[in-house]
Amino acid sequence: MEVAVKILPPADGKRQDFKLNLPHGSTVQDAVDELARIFGERKMLLINDKKKLLPAWKVYLNEQLISSSNGEYSNKVLNEGDTLMLLLALAGG
Amino acid sequence: MVKIAGYGGKFLRIDLTSQKAYIDSLPSEYYEDYIGGRGFNSRLLFDLAGPVTDPLSPEAPLLIAPGALHGTPVPTASRSTATVKNVLSGGHGDAHGGGYVGSELKYAGYDVLVITGRAEKPTWVLINDDKVEFHDASELWGKKIRETQEALKGKFSSKKIEVACIGPAGENLVKYAIIADGVATFGRTGVGAVMGSKNLKAVAVYGSGGLAIHDPERLLKAIKKYSEIIKLDAYLPPAVTYGSPRFMWHRVKHGIHGACNWRLGDFKWQQLSPEIFREKHTLKAASCAMCPVRCRRDMMIKDGEHQGEYTKIEWESIARSMTMGLTESVVVIRVITAFNELGMDIECGGDAIAFAQECFEKGILTEEDLDGDSLNFGDAESILKTIYKIAYREGIGDLLADGCYYASQAIGRGSEKCAMHIKGVGVTAGDPRGMPVRAVSYATSTRGSDHLRSNPYVEEIATPEEAERMFGSKEAADLKGVKGKGRMLKWSEDLVTIGDLLGTCKWAFYRAANMQYLQEKGLNLAGEFYSAVTGRETSGDDLMLAAERVYNIEKAFNVRVGMRRKDDTIPERFFNEPNRGGPNDGAIVERDKFNIILDEYYEARGWDPRTSLQKEATLERLGLSHIKDVLRKEEQEKGEKLLL
Ligand code: SF4
């Protein structure tokens, strides 16, 4: 099944739209694992050494926030056509 | 002269009244205790200004100090600190800039420049190594920032000269006037007004010396490590692509725009998006000295009636434009250009105008008060007109030039509720409603309202386990949490202060997308860079201790002028009036949470939670017995406790 992913702002400063081909029954964490594979050596832009998304990324599934205020996200099962959005909107300046 | 690799070794004092310059050395222990930059300045301000010093009097000092690593090849080591007695709060004041005047000062041999006195007529000063010349600035007086810099640089076209100058706002003692330093500015706390009060239009510097590096190989290794980290730290690549306007996404995510004088969390931001600024307006990406990130942007209006107008833009100026109700990028560029060229801080200036706009909306100010004009949120032409009136202190501008706090005190009639300031300094950054530690961090900043004095955003990047290990509670990793937040705030204030001692960038060193990189850059690599450059073996923990020392000196300065716990607060609006619209709709700063965090913060600092006064044992632990002695002496004179 195909799942769209939007990473905003683009973690590598370049690419923000991805299409993932995942087996049926895949979860949010499976999508994160696949993104980490795509990022290769730069996977630390997304995940920590426990392979979980960094708490700084907020996770939205079909525009619904699925991460909590402490950065943990629910590992929902994905469906064909879902859109996952990762929003790294850190403050600072 | 103190001989430590990486430092200039000397201290230059200029007296504008007598037009004399004195070259000296700082006590050698200053280098160990305060490291450089803000550290040197905060200590010197404590010694040179007292509770009754008028910030705009001849005897009040203006201090400029490059960070300890400024002028060396350390990435982002581009920052200097300008320190004054805060024109808005009366307490400690400083501003930080990423220009080149600091490195030229170092190449000329100086770690600190102290300017006192008042010239009889407009003056500019040339510093070239040991030579200091005083020049008539009558021709420059009245000129805006770019014109002034071009005129002075034009005189020395064959040399690399750097210029720090004021614009008309500094000349007219606008309380939030800036000092411009080439590509950067010293923006906050009225440093430009202090310079103007001395009849000093500009300081031009070129140094012919170099800086020794103790261990170049070790330095190169550390630079390599830093370069590897910033490629993997998700905080930075978007900065490279979009510059600081990318912070818009943070405000949208949390609904914390603070639009229309800190009332609206939802706002028409779409025409101010990072993409709009990138695609429609970016002229070029620029950087501070030695920075691989290059987040600075020169933005231009590329078509229409105002085609060709350009200025440098950073995020906070876009944010404050929204505080004035602006929604459109061309207008925002015009407004920011006006602030930059006239030499005013848009943070405080934006808050002052938004204050007047709300007063007008509520009928507290009428067209008669506003020189026959209206002043509505989002009305570009009236905003632009008001900016000029402020810079030249004309009509209502004369009142607003003192900032929203003083203006509200003069107007009365309930206008006080519309004045969004902390310790007299206009509120900055994002709306803190719903995020209690951010509110506390604005309140505890030693220079008045400020989001760069700490890094409360640690709550967004720490895992619950990291929060528990470092701050004693998993709650510290939760935006809504309270426990551990005071300790987290204290830690992050000290951490960020290191950047101001070393002169490294707060974004590129003291913000990160995860705790591992934040500590790796901000502590370990910071210590490694300092050790490699100077040959003084210094760890991240040593730097934290120096930073804590400096924070305590600034606190002691504020205590001397009468600031206590009651002053470590935020505008009542944030406690009482819910945020309107967006994902943060209805949020307030809950007073009980605010107070719990503040109590924990004072405990962590070793200050008395009831009064916020420092404990004698804290100052002793930090080796600040001189500060303790001054406080004890002054408490006898005043008959009031200044220290526990
Ligand atoms: S990250 Fe931006 S503000 Fe920081 S040093 Fe680099 S260019 Fe300057």
XYZ file of C-alpha atoms and ligand atoms in Angstrom:
745
model
C 0.000 0.000 0.000
C 1.083 3.569 -0.593
C 1.405 6.073 2.217
C 2.317 9.724 1.655
C 4.731 11.374 4.049
C 5.370 15.068 4.391
C 8.343 16.244 6.447
C 8.139 19.883 7.363
C 10.491 21.610 7.348
C 12.524 19.200 5.249
C 14.875 17.485 7.678
C 17.758 17.543 5.227
C 16.865 21.046 4.097
C 15.783 19.694 0.703
C 13.158 17.004 0.308
C 9.794 17.183 2.038
C 7.481 14.785 0.136
C 7.884 11.023 0.154
C 5.740 8.139 -1.069
C 6.293 4.949 0.902
C 5.310 1.509 -0.330
C 4.576 -0.505 2.785
C 3.034 -3.939 3.377
C -0.613 -3.959 4.453
C -0.939 -3.744 8.194
C 2.164 -1.550 8.576
C 2.248 0.856 11.486
C 3.494 4.379 12.051
C 6.720 2.898 13.430
C 7.140 0.835 10.247
C 6.869 4.043 8.236
C 9.451 5.661 10.513
C 11.776 2.673 9.977
C 11.369 3.000 6.220
C 12.112 6.721 6.344
C 15.209 6.002 8.411
C 16.327 3.563 5.730
C 15.835 6.218 3.051
C 17.814 8.778 5.082
C 20.664 6.282 5.440
C 23.691 7.845 7.126
C 21.615 10.871 8.023
C 18.866 8.933 9.801
C 19.764 10.726 13.047
C 17.921 13.687 11.578
C 14.776 11.712 12.365
C 15.362 9.033 14.957
C 17.285 8.354 18.134
C 19.426 5.313 18.903
C 16.282 3.442 19.983
C 14.960 3.902 16.432
C 12.104 6.058 17.709
C 11.339 9.440 16.199
C 13.033 12.258 18.095
C 10.545 13.842 20.536
C 11.009 17.089 18.633
C 9.021 15.698 15.695
C 5.281 16.088 16.061
C 3.363 13.362 14.212
C 0.076 13.914 12.393
C -1.905 11.146 10.724
C -4.383 12.521 8.195
C -4.049 15.901 9.888
C -4.818 14.519 13.358
C -2.064 14.939 15.925
C -1.067 11.505 17.203
C 1.862 12.483 19.394
C 1.453 13.656 22.943
C 2.866 16.690 24.695
C 5.917 14.670 25.790
C 6.765 13.602 22.241
C 5.567 9.996 22.399
C 3.438 8.920 19.442
C 0.824 6.212 19.138
C 1.821 3.365 16.866
C -1.342 3.210 14.805
C -1.919 0.881 11.895
C -1.787 2.698 8.569
C -4.182 2.365 5.648
C -3.775 2.801 1.918
C -3.787 6.504 1.028
C -2.978 7.754 4.509
C -0.883 10.883 4.903
C 1.637 11.047 7.654
C 3.091 14.427 8.470
C 6.184 14.970 10.592
C 6.495 18.483 11.839
C 9.745 19.579 13.370
C 8.839 23.014 14.397
C 11.369 23.921 17.002
C 11.594 27.399 18.321
C 14.719 29.281 18.970
C 15.118 32.656 17.372
C 49.168 42.624 28.953
C 47.705 39.166 29.548
C 49.144 36.564 27.189
C 46.714 33.765 26.454
C 46.320 32.341 22.962
C 43.092 33.441 21.280
C 42.767 36.642 23.297
C 43.819 40.193 22.466
C 45.263 40.604 25.958
C 44.471 44.282 26.483
C 41.643 46.480 27.655
C 40.873 49.834 26.002
C 39.110 52.630 27.831
C 37.977 55.703 25.961
C 36.806 58.859 27.701
C 34.828 61.005 25.304
C 34.735 64.013 27.617
C 38.507 64.413 27.702
C 39.000 62.714 24.287
C 41.607 60.455 25.796
C 42.226 56.724 25.506
C 43.873 54.443 28.047
C 45.281 51.006 27.357
C 45.405 48.589 30.249
C 44.996 44.900 31.092
C 42.141 43.123 32.752
C 43.036 41.302 35.971
C 44.296 37.875 34.898
C 41.708 36.030 37.017
C 38.943 37.566 34.865
C 39.974 35.225 32.058
C 39.435 32.170 34.222
C 36.372 33.382 36.058
C 34.409 35.107 33.307
C 35.958 33.715 30.066
C 35.131 36.695 27.810
C 32.376 38.618 26.017
C 29.301 38.967 28.209
C 31.309 37.606 31.144
C 33.855 40.425 31.127
C 31.183 43.021 30.496
C 28.800 41.885 33.236
C 31.552 42.011 35.810
C 32.782 45.425 34.621
C 29.264 46.868 34.544
C 28.786 45.760 38.139
C 31.943 47.675 39.095
C 31.469 50.742 36.902
C 27.749 51.485 37.358
C 25.786 51.622 40.569
C 22.139 51.697 41.557
C 21.840 55.444 41.025
C 23.786 55.739 37.784
C 21.595 57.250 35.054
C 22.123 54.993 32.004
C 22.228 58.049 29.760
C 24.660 60.061 31.896
C 28.273 60.625 30.837
C 29.610 58.367 33.605
C 27.489 55.389 32.546
C 29.666 52.955 30.605
C 29.114 51.392 27.206
C 31.080 48.155 27.036
C 31.803 46.138 23.923
C 33.558 42.790 24.284
C 34.169 40.107 21.680
C 33.479 36.566 22.846
C 36.543 34.574 23.851
C 36.602 32.638 20.559
C 35.527 35.489 18.292
C 38.094 36.129 15.613
C 39.296 32.516 15.595
C 38.255 29.844 13.055
C 35.793 28.225 15.503
C 32.492 27.803 13.602
C 29.933 30.537 14.382
C 32.305 32.296 16.791
C 31.097 35.638 15.566
C 29.432 37.183 18.547
C 30.273 40.179 20.678
C 28.347 41.650 23.576
C 27.469 45.306 24.106
C 26.562 45.974 27.732
C 24.978 48.991 29.406
C 22.878 49.835 32.364
C 19.544 48.884 30.813
C 17.822 52.029 29.542
C 14.403 50.383 29.797
C 14.657 48.469 33.069
C 17.368 50.350 34.959
C 19.009 46.977 35.658
C 21.487 44.868 33.770
C 21.332 45.356 30.008
C 23.130 43.807 27.094
C 22.819 43.019 23.431
C 24.634 40.549 21.199
C 25.697 40.903 17.613
C 27.336 38.726 14.980
C 29.264 41.423 13.117
C 32.945 42.034 12.663
C 33.742 44.929 14.997
C 34.519 42.446 17.775
C 37.055 40.501 15.748
C 38.754 43.716 14.602
C 38.952 44.796 18.250
C 40.694 41.522 18.986
C 43.079 41.909 16.048
C 43.830 45.367 17.437
C 44.718 43.666 20.725
C 41.609 44.301 22.848
C 39.326 41.965 24.778
C 37.104 44.781 26.018
C 36.331 48.332 24.947
C 34.853 50.626 27.612
C 33.469 53.992 26.574
C 32.523 56.654 29.110
C 32.033 60.425 29.075
C 30.201 62.636 26.607
C 31.767 64.384 23.636
C 30.966 68.073 23.279
C 29.808 67.599 19.703
C 28.987 64.616 17.495
C 32.062 62.437 17.286
C 33.250 59.251 15.695
C 36.210 57.297 16.966
C 38.826 55.414 14.987
C 40.674 52.566 16.679
C 43.694 51.202 14.870
C 45.837 49.028 17.115
C 47.263 51.328 19.812
C 46.150 54.471 18.010
C 42.811 56.030 18.937
C 41.567 59.117 17.093
C 38.550 61.312 17.772
C 36.849 62.800 14.701
C 34.098 65.324 14.117
C 30.893 63.492 13.142
C 28.769 66.564 12.351
C 28.481 65.461 8.729
C 27.327 62.010 9.764
C 24.840 63.112 12.435
C 21.314 62.540 11.171
C 22.346 59.889 8.695
C 20.677 56.517 8.700
C 22.527 53.271 9.319
C 23.497 52.232 5.804
C 24.512 55.769 4.802
C 26.667 56.109 7.913
C 28.444 52.824 7.373
C 29.049 53.540 3.704
C 30.348 57.043 4.429
C 32.858 55.786 6.988
C 33.930 52.720 5.062
C 34.358 54.957 2.002
C 37.011 56.952 3.837
C 39.136 53.826 4.172
C 38.451 52.039 0.916
C 41.923 50.526 0.936
C 41.572 48.960 4.391
C 39.292 46.371 5.943
C 37.539 48.571 8.446
C 34.506 47.639 10.528
C 32.003 50.172 11.787
C 29.576 50.110 14.703
C 27.187 53.043 14.494
C 23.841 54.435 15.544
C 21.046 55.891 13.428
C 18.693 58.810 14.114
C 16.933 56.806 16.856
C 20.158 56.531 18.870
C 20.859 60.231 18.388
C 17.368 61.020 19.674
C 17.773 58.696 22.672
C 14.969 56.339 21.726
C 15.102 53.933 24.647
C 15.360 50.899 22.396
C 17.834 52.256 19.862
C 20.309 49.766 18.450
C 23.955 49.792 17.501
C 24.503 48.441 13.985
C 27.658 46.447 13.344
C 27.943 45.757 9.627
C 25.724 42.785 8.850
C 24.482 42.536 12.432
C 23.050 44.610 15.235
C 23.312 44.926 18.961
C 19.576 45.171 19.355
C 18.274 45.106 22.882
C 18.103 47.173 26.072
C 18.863 50.597 24.580
C 22.549 50.232 23.827
C 22.151 52.691 20.924
C 20.603 55.305 23.203
C 23.607 55.061 25.522
C 25.914 55.593 22.542
C 23.790 58.539 21.400
C 23.849 60.066 24.869
C 27.621 60.208 24.537
C 27.380 62.085 21.218
C 29.117 59.112 19.673
C 27.906 58.381 16.161
C 30.279 55.561 15.304
C 33.285 53.518 16.253
C 35.447 52.346 13.361
C 38.005 49.639 14.043
C 40.732 47.877 12.211
C 43.414 45.765 13.756
C 46.585 44.637 12.074
C 47.427 41.813 14.447
C 46.415 38.186 14.422
C 45.363 35.723 17.075
C 47.480 32.830 18.260
C 45.900 29.366 18.329
C 47.418 27.096 20.957
C 46.757 23.739 19.257
C 45.649 24.103 15.631
C 45.447 20.356 15.057
C 43.117 19.824 18.012
C 41.060 22.760 16.779
C 40.738 21.235 13.313
C 39.568 17.957 14.802
C 36.899 19.751 16.809
C 35.771 21.707 13.741
C 35.402 18.419 11.848
C 33.325 16.959 14.653
C 31.114 20.037 14.736
C 30.587 19.868 10.963
C 29.549 16.225 11.244
C 27.043 16.985 13.984
C 25.342 19.857 12.225
C 24.654 17.623 9.241
C 22.808 15.190 11.502
C 21.026 17.690 13.721
C 17.619 18.320 12.192
C 17.535 21.759 13.761
C 20.016 23.143 11.252
C 19.372 22.018 7.645
C 16.057 23.919 7.482
C 17.916 27.010 8.688
C 20.290 26.656 5.781
C 17.387 26.413 3.343
C 14.972 28.959 4.768
C 16.946 31.110 7.173
C 15.258 32.101 10.395
C 11.806 32.736 8.812
C 11.328 28.975 9.220
C 10.396 29.639 12.860
C 6.952 30.551 11.517
C 6.156 26.832 11.486
C 6.723 26.655 15.223
C 4.278 29.475 15.861
C 1.697 27.918 13.561
C 2.080 24.508 15.186
C 1.462 25.824 18.681
C -0.837 28.726 17.781
C 1.363 31.210 19.597
C 1.648 34.118 17.154
C 1.007 36.823 19.714
C -0.636 38.768 16.895
C -2.338 42.125 17.452
C -0.604 42.957 20.711
C -0.366 39.427 22.066
C -4.024 38.527 21.791
C -4.419 36.261 18.751
C -2.969 32.770 18.474
C -4.437 32.257 15.042
C -3.546 34.757 12.378
C -3.284 35.249 8.638
C 0.308 34.077 8.354
C 0.173 32.488 4.889
C 1.643 35.505 3.090
C 4.490 35.555 5.603
C 5.416 31.894 5.244
C 9.019 30.716 4.979
C 8.317 29.759 1.354
C 7.069 33.251 0.478
C 10.197 34.876 1.888
C 12.409 32.297 0.203
C 10.794 32.375 -3.201
C 9.681 35.968 -3.539
C 12.173 38.008 -1.585
C 15.497 36.350 -0.889
C 18.303 38.411 -2.332
C 21.111 36.412 -0.837
C 21.931 34.145 2.052
C 24.516 35.646 4.302
C 26.302 34.597 7.417
C 27.981 35.934 10.478
C 31.742 35.458 10.651
C 32.907 31.841 10.402
C 29.449 30.327 10.132
C 28.724 27.328 7.928
C 24.985 27.551 8.618
C 24.390 30.877 6.835
C 20.920 31.528 8.214
C 20.937 35.253 7.557
C 18.898 36.600 4.692
C 18.895 39.841 2.774
C 15.350 40.282 1.527
C 14.240 42.555 -1.261
C 10.983 43.820 -2.684
C 11.408 42.670 -6.250
C 8.494 44.379 -7.990
C 5.840 47.036 -7.629
C 5.996 50.527 -6.218
C 8.666 49.725 -3.648
C 10.821 47.590 -5.912
C 14.465 47.608 -4.872
C 13.959 48.223 -1.135
C 15.969 45.671 0.763
C 17.177 44.888 4.235
C 18.335 41.991 6.344
C 15.493 40.100 7.932
C 15.440 37.666 10.758
C 12.491 35.862 12.206
C 11.718 37.961 15.245
C 11.181 41.029 13.089
C 8.530 39.119 11.138
C 6.962 38.028 14.428
C 6.770 41.571 15.771
C 5.260 42.719 12.483
C 2.415 40.327 13.275
C 2.185 41.873 16.725
C 1.368 45.081 14.824
C -1.196 43.154 12.759
C 0.721 42.975 9.470
C -0.053 40.103 7.140
C 1.750 40.791 3.898
C 5.420 40.296 3.059
C 6.070 43.479 1.050
C 4.727 45.636 3.853
C 6.683 43.669 6.420
C 9.906 44.272 4.499
C 9.159 48.010 4.348
C 8.481 48.137 8.081
C 11.594 46.163 8.998
C 13.690 48.310 6.647
C 12.462 51.425 8.430
C 13.343 50.029 11.864
C 16.766 48.838 10.686
C 17.705 52.035 8.875
C 16.533 54.368 11.620
C 18.380 52.194 14.119
C 15.637 50.843 16.391
C 14.882 47.467 17.916
C 11.708 46.149 16.313
C 11.024 43.932 19.355
C 10.416 46.853 21.669
C 9.343 49.201 18.889
C 6.792 46.704 17.609
C 5.424 46.269 21.112
C 5.236 50.051 21.586
C 3.273 50.524 18.368
C 0.997 47.548 19.106
C 0.367 49.083 22.528
C -0.732 52.350 20.891
C -2.843 50.447 18.359
C -4.738 48.641 21.096
C -5.157 51.869 23.042
C -6.602 53.446 19.885
C -8.904 50.471 19.324
C -10.180 50.800 22.901
C -10.559 54.566 22.757
C -7.853 55.188 25.354
C -5.954 57.102 22.681
C -7.881 59.175 20.146
C -6.928 60.717 16.813
C -6.240 63.898 18.737
C -3.637 62.079 20.849
C -2.192 60.590 17.654
C -1.499 63.925 15.947
C -4.722 63.754 13.951
C -4.069 60.255 12.608
C -5.582 56.859 13.200
C -3.450 53.855 14.133
C -5.127 50.551 13.380
C -3.708 47.046 13.498
C -2.401 46.064 10.086
C -2.512 49.575 8.621
C 0.896 49.790 6.961
C 0.993 53.505 6.242
C 0.087 54.576 9.781
C 2.606 52.104 11.199
C 5.366 53.432 8.935
C 4.508 57.012 9.852
C 4.627 56.138 13.537
C 8.022 54.449 13.180
C 9.457 57.706 11.814
C 7.748 59.757 14.524
C 9.339 57.528 17.142
C 12.837 57.790 15.680
C 12.611 61.582 15.571
C 10.546 61.862 18.758
C 7.770 63.769 17.049
C 4.202 63.946 18.368
C 3.013 60.627 19.810
C 6.377 59.202 18.762
C 8.036 61.034 21.635
C 6.002 59.010 24.115
C 6.348 55.694 22.289
C 10.123 56.214 21.998
C 10.302 55.408 25.706
C 8.743 51.970 25.175
C 5.290 50.664 26.022
C 5.859 50.566 29.778
C 6.853 54.218 30.198
C 4.242 55.294 27.646
C 1.527 53.509 29.628
C 2.695 55.130 32.847
C 2.401 58.544 31.209
C -1.000 57.865 29.610
C -2.689 55.958 32.462
C -6.464 55.501 31.942
C -6.195 51.714 31.870
C -3.555 51.703 29.143
C -1.280 49.797 31.543
C -3.166 46.611 30.624
C -2.112 47.011 27.003
C 1.607 47.436 27.786
C 3.271 44.094 27.078
C 6.626 44.295 28.787
C 8.752 42.488 31.332
C 10.933 44.710 33.485
C 10.124 47.546 31.076
C 11.432 45.608 28.075
C 8.933 44.687 25.327
C 7.869 41.040 25.141
C 9.631 38.938 22.518
C 9.284 35.582 20.777
C 6.176 33.393 20.942
C 3.134 33.675 23.134
C 3.882 31.721 26.321
C 0.267 30.836 27.125
C -0.128 27.122 27.691
C 3.643 26.675 28.125
C 4.439 27.687 31.670
C 8.202 27.287 31.609
C 8.482 29.652 28.658
C 6.577 32.213 30.638
C 8.949 31.773 33.583
C 11.981 31.949 31.306
C 10.875 35.333 29.961
C 10.383 36.492 33.537
C 13.745 35.422 34.953
C 15.880 36.826 32.151
C 18.350 39.240 33.700
C 18.003 41.758 30.865
C 14.210 41.895 30.836
C 11.858 40.063 28.500
C 13.889 37.658 26.436
C 13.746 34.215 24.892
C 17.451 34.008 24.139
C 18.592 34.105 27.745
C 17.777 30.417 28.108
C 16.556 27.464 26.109
C 13.184 26.456 27.537
C 12.636 24.589 24.265
C 14.589 21.759 25.887
C 11.138 20.518 26.925
C 10.421 19.810 23.254
C 13.521 17.745 22.581
C 14.232 15.781 25.760
C 12.953 12.236 26.141
C 11.189 11.539 29.469
C 14.217 9.452 30.530
C 16.643 12.274 29.759
C 14.421 14.703 31.623
C 14.369 12.470 34.681
C 18.129 11.956 34.639
C 18.983 15.610 34.161
C 16.177 17.498 35.857
C 14.765 14.993 38.302
C 11.377 14.416 36.679
C 9.938 12.971 33.494
C 7.495 15.878 33.520
C 10.271 18.177 32.373
C 9.943 16.619 28.899
C 6.252 17.414 28.748
C 5.085 20.787 27.485
C 2.325 20.817 30.088
C 4.544 19.498 32.888
C 5.768 21.440 35.891
C 8.143 19.293 37.932
C 11.798 19.603 36.953
C 11.066 22.667 34.819
C 12.702 25.119 37.219
C 15.870 23.017 37.247
C 15.709 22.719 33.490
C 15.410 26.483 33.149
C 18.399 27.132 35.393
C 20.467 24.593 33.436
C 19.487 26.080 30.107
C 20.174 29.662 31.212
C 23.693 28.674 32.180
C 24.149 26.640 29.013
C 23.113 29.468 26.730
C 25.257 31.934 28.655
C 28.308 29.916 27.586
C 27.574 31.033 24.029
C 27.794 34.662 25.105
C 31.080 34.078 26.925
C 32.670 32.309 23.972
C 30.953 34.326 21.252
C 29.389 31.291 19.578
C 25.931 31.413 18.072
C 22.911 30.592 20.197
C 21.135 28.862 17.342
C 23.982 26.942 15.902
C 25.405 25.879 19.286
C 22.677 26.229 21.883
C 19.645 24.903 20.022
C 19.392 21.355 18.672
C 16.788 18.792 17.724
C 17.885 16.387 20.445
C 19.601 16.467 23.823
C 22.571 14.459 22.651
C 23.590 17.075 20.095
C 22.692 19.965 22.355
C 25.115 18.720 24.993
C 27.707 17.589 22.499
C 27.853 21.005 20.845
C 27.038 23.302 23.722
C 29.165 21.647 26.386
C 31.704 19.130 25.118
C 32.688 20.806 21.880
C 32.496 24.246 23.464
C 35.059 23.100 26.055
C 37.133 21.419 23.362
C 37.201 24.534 21.180
C 38.137 26.761 24.099
C 40.887 24.395 25.255
C 42.325 24.023 21.743
C 42.377 27.765 21.102
C 43.662 28.961 24.467
C 45.640 26.018 25.810
C 43.700 26.305 29.060
C 42.189 22.874 29.667
C 38.513 23.692 30.186
C 35.575 21.295 30.259
C 31.931 21.927 29.535
C 31.325 21.813 33.294
C 33.951 24.500 33.868
C 32.171 26.675 31.325
C 28.834 26.023 33.036
C 30.323 27.218 36.307
C 31.668 30.395 34.715
C 28.252 30.955 33.129
C 26.509 30.518 36.474
C 28.914 33.032 37.980
C 28.075 35.569 35.297
C 24.338 35.010 35.692
C 24.698 35.678 39.401
C 26.599 38.914 38.846
C 23.778 40.150 36.614
C 21.213 39.090 39.181
C 23.154 40.942 41.880
C 23.179 44.051 39.704
C 19.402 43.831 39.372
C 19.027 43.337 43.122
C 21.050 46.529 43.692
C 18.549 48.529 41.628
C 15.648 47.080 43.602
C 14.431 44.124 41.538
C 12.920 41.250 43.486
C 10.641 38.276 42.919
C 7.740 40.608 42.092
C 9.690 41.764 39.035
C 10.256 38.234 37.764
C 6.816 38.134 36.253
C 4.965 38.480 32.989
C 2.191 40.806 31.785
C -1.125 40.078 33.504
C -2.711 39.489 30.084
C -0.939 36.149 29.827
C -2.418 35.042 33.168
C -5.915 36.402 32.660
C -6.863 36.689 29.010
C -7.098 33.430 27.057
C -5.253 33.122 23.772
C -7.687 33.506 20.876
C -7.871 31.030 17.996
C -5.693 28.252 16.659
C -4.450 25.111 18.369
C -3.751 27.020 21.567
C -7.201 28.601 21.743
C -8.269 29.378 25.277
C -4.851 28.820 26.853
C -3.543 31.037 29.620
C -0.427 30.887 31.757
C -1.687 29.158 34.890
C -0.469 31.235 37.793
C -0.022 28.305 40.165
C 2.124 26.432 37.646
C 4.117 29.586 36.985
C 4.804 29.985 40.699
C 5.730 26.337 41.274
C 8.284 26.494 38.453
C 9.615 29.815 39.717
C 10.038 28.403 43.252
C 11.925 25.396 41.927
C 14.061 27.673 39.756
C 15.104 29.852 42.724
C 15.925 26.725 44.748
C 18.068 25.405 41.902
C 19.893 28.726 41.701
C 20.494 28.960 45.433
C 18.308 32.053 45.729
C 15.591 32.696 48.285
C 12.198 31.719 46.790
C 10.325 34.329 48.807
C 12.312 37.374 47.735
C 14.578 35.983 44.992
C 17.573 37.406 46.873
C 20.785 35.435 46.470
C 22.126 33.457 49.393
C 25.563 34.342 50.690
C 26.589 30.685 50.366
C 25.726 30.748 46.665
C 27.981 33.701 45.979
C 30.755 32.100 48.075
C 30.420 28.816 46.157
C 30.850 30.724 42.912
C 33.860 32.665 44.176
C 31.971 35.961 44.070
C 32.977 37.372 47.430
C 33.629 40.782 45.878
C 29.999 40.892 44.742
C 28.904 39.759 48.192
C 30.945 42.538 49.837
C 29.395 45.212 47.622
C 25.885 43.946 48.399
C 26.618 43.865 52.138
C 27.986 47.410 52.034
C 25.036 48.737 50.079
C 22.518 47.018 52.342
C 23.996 48.882 55.290
C 23.699 52.171 53.421
C 20.123 51.426 52.333
C 18.965 49.692 55.497
C 17.412 46.949 53.379
C 18.368 43.321 52.756
C 20.173 42.663 49.487
C 21.501 39.214 50.299
C 20.471 36.313 52.501
S 23.540 30.345 12.517
Fe 22.888 32.293 11.635
S 22.924 33.751 13.390
Fe 24.160 31.935 13.939
S 26.251 32.485 13.400
Fe 25.333 31.379 11.666
S 24.556 32.959 10.287
Fe 24.895 33.911 12.301
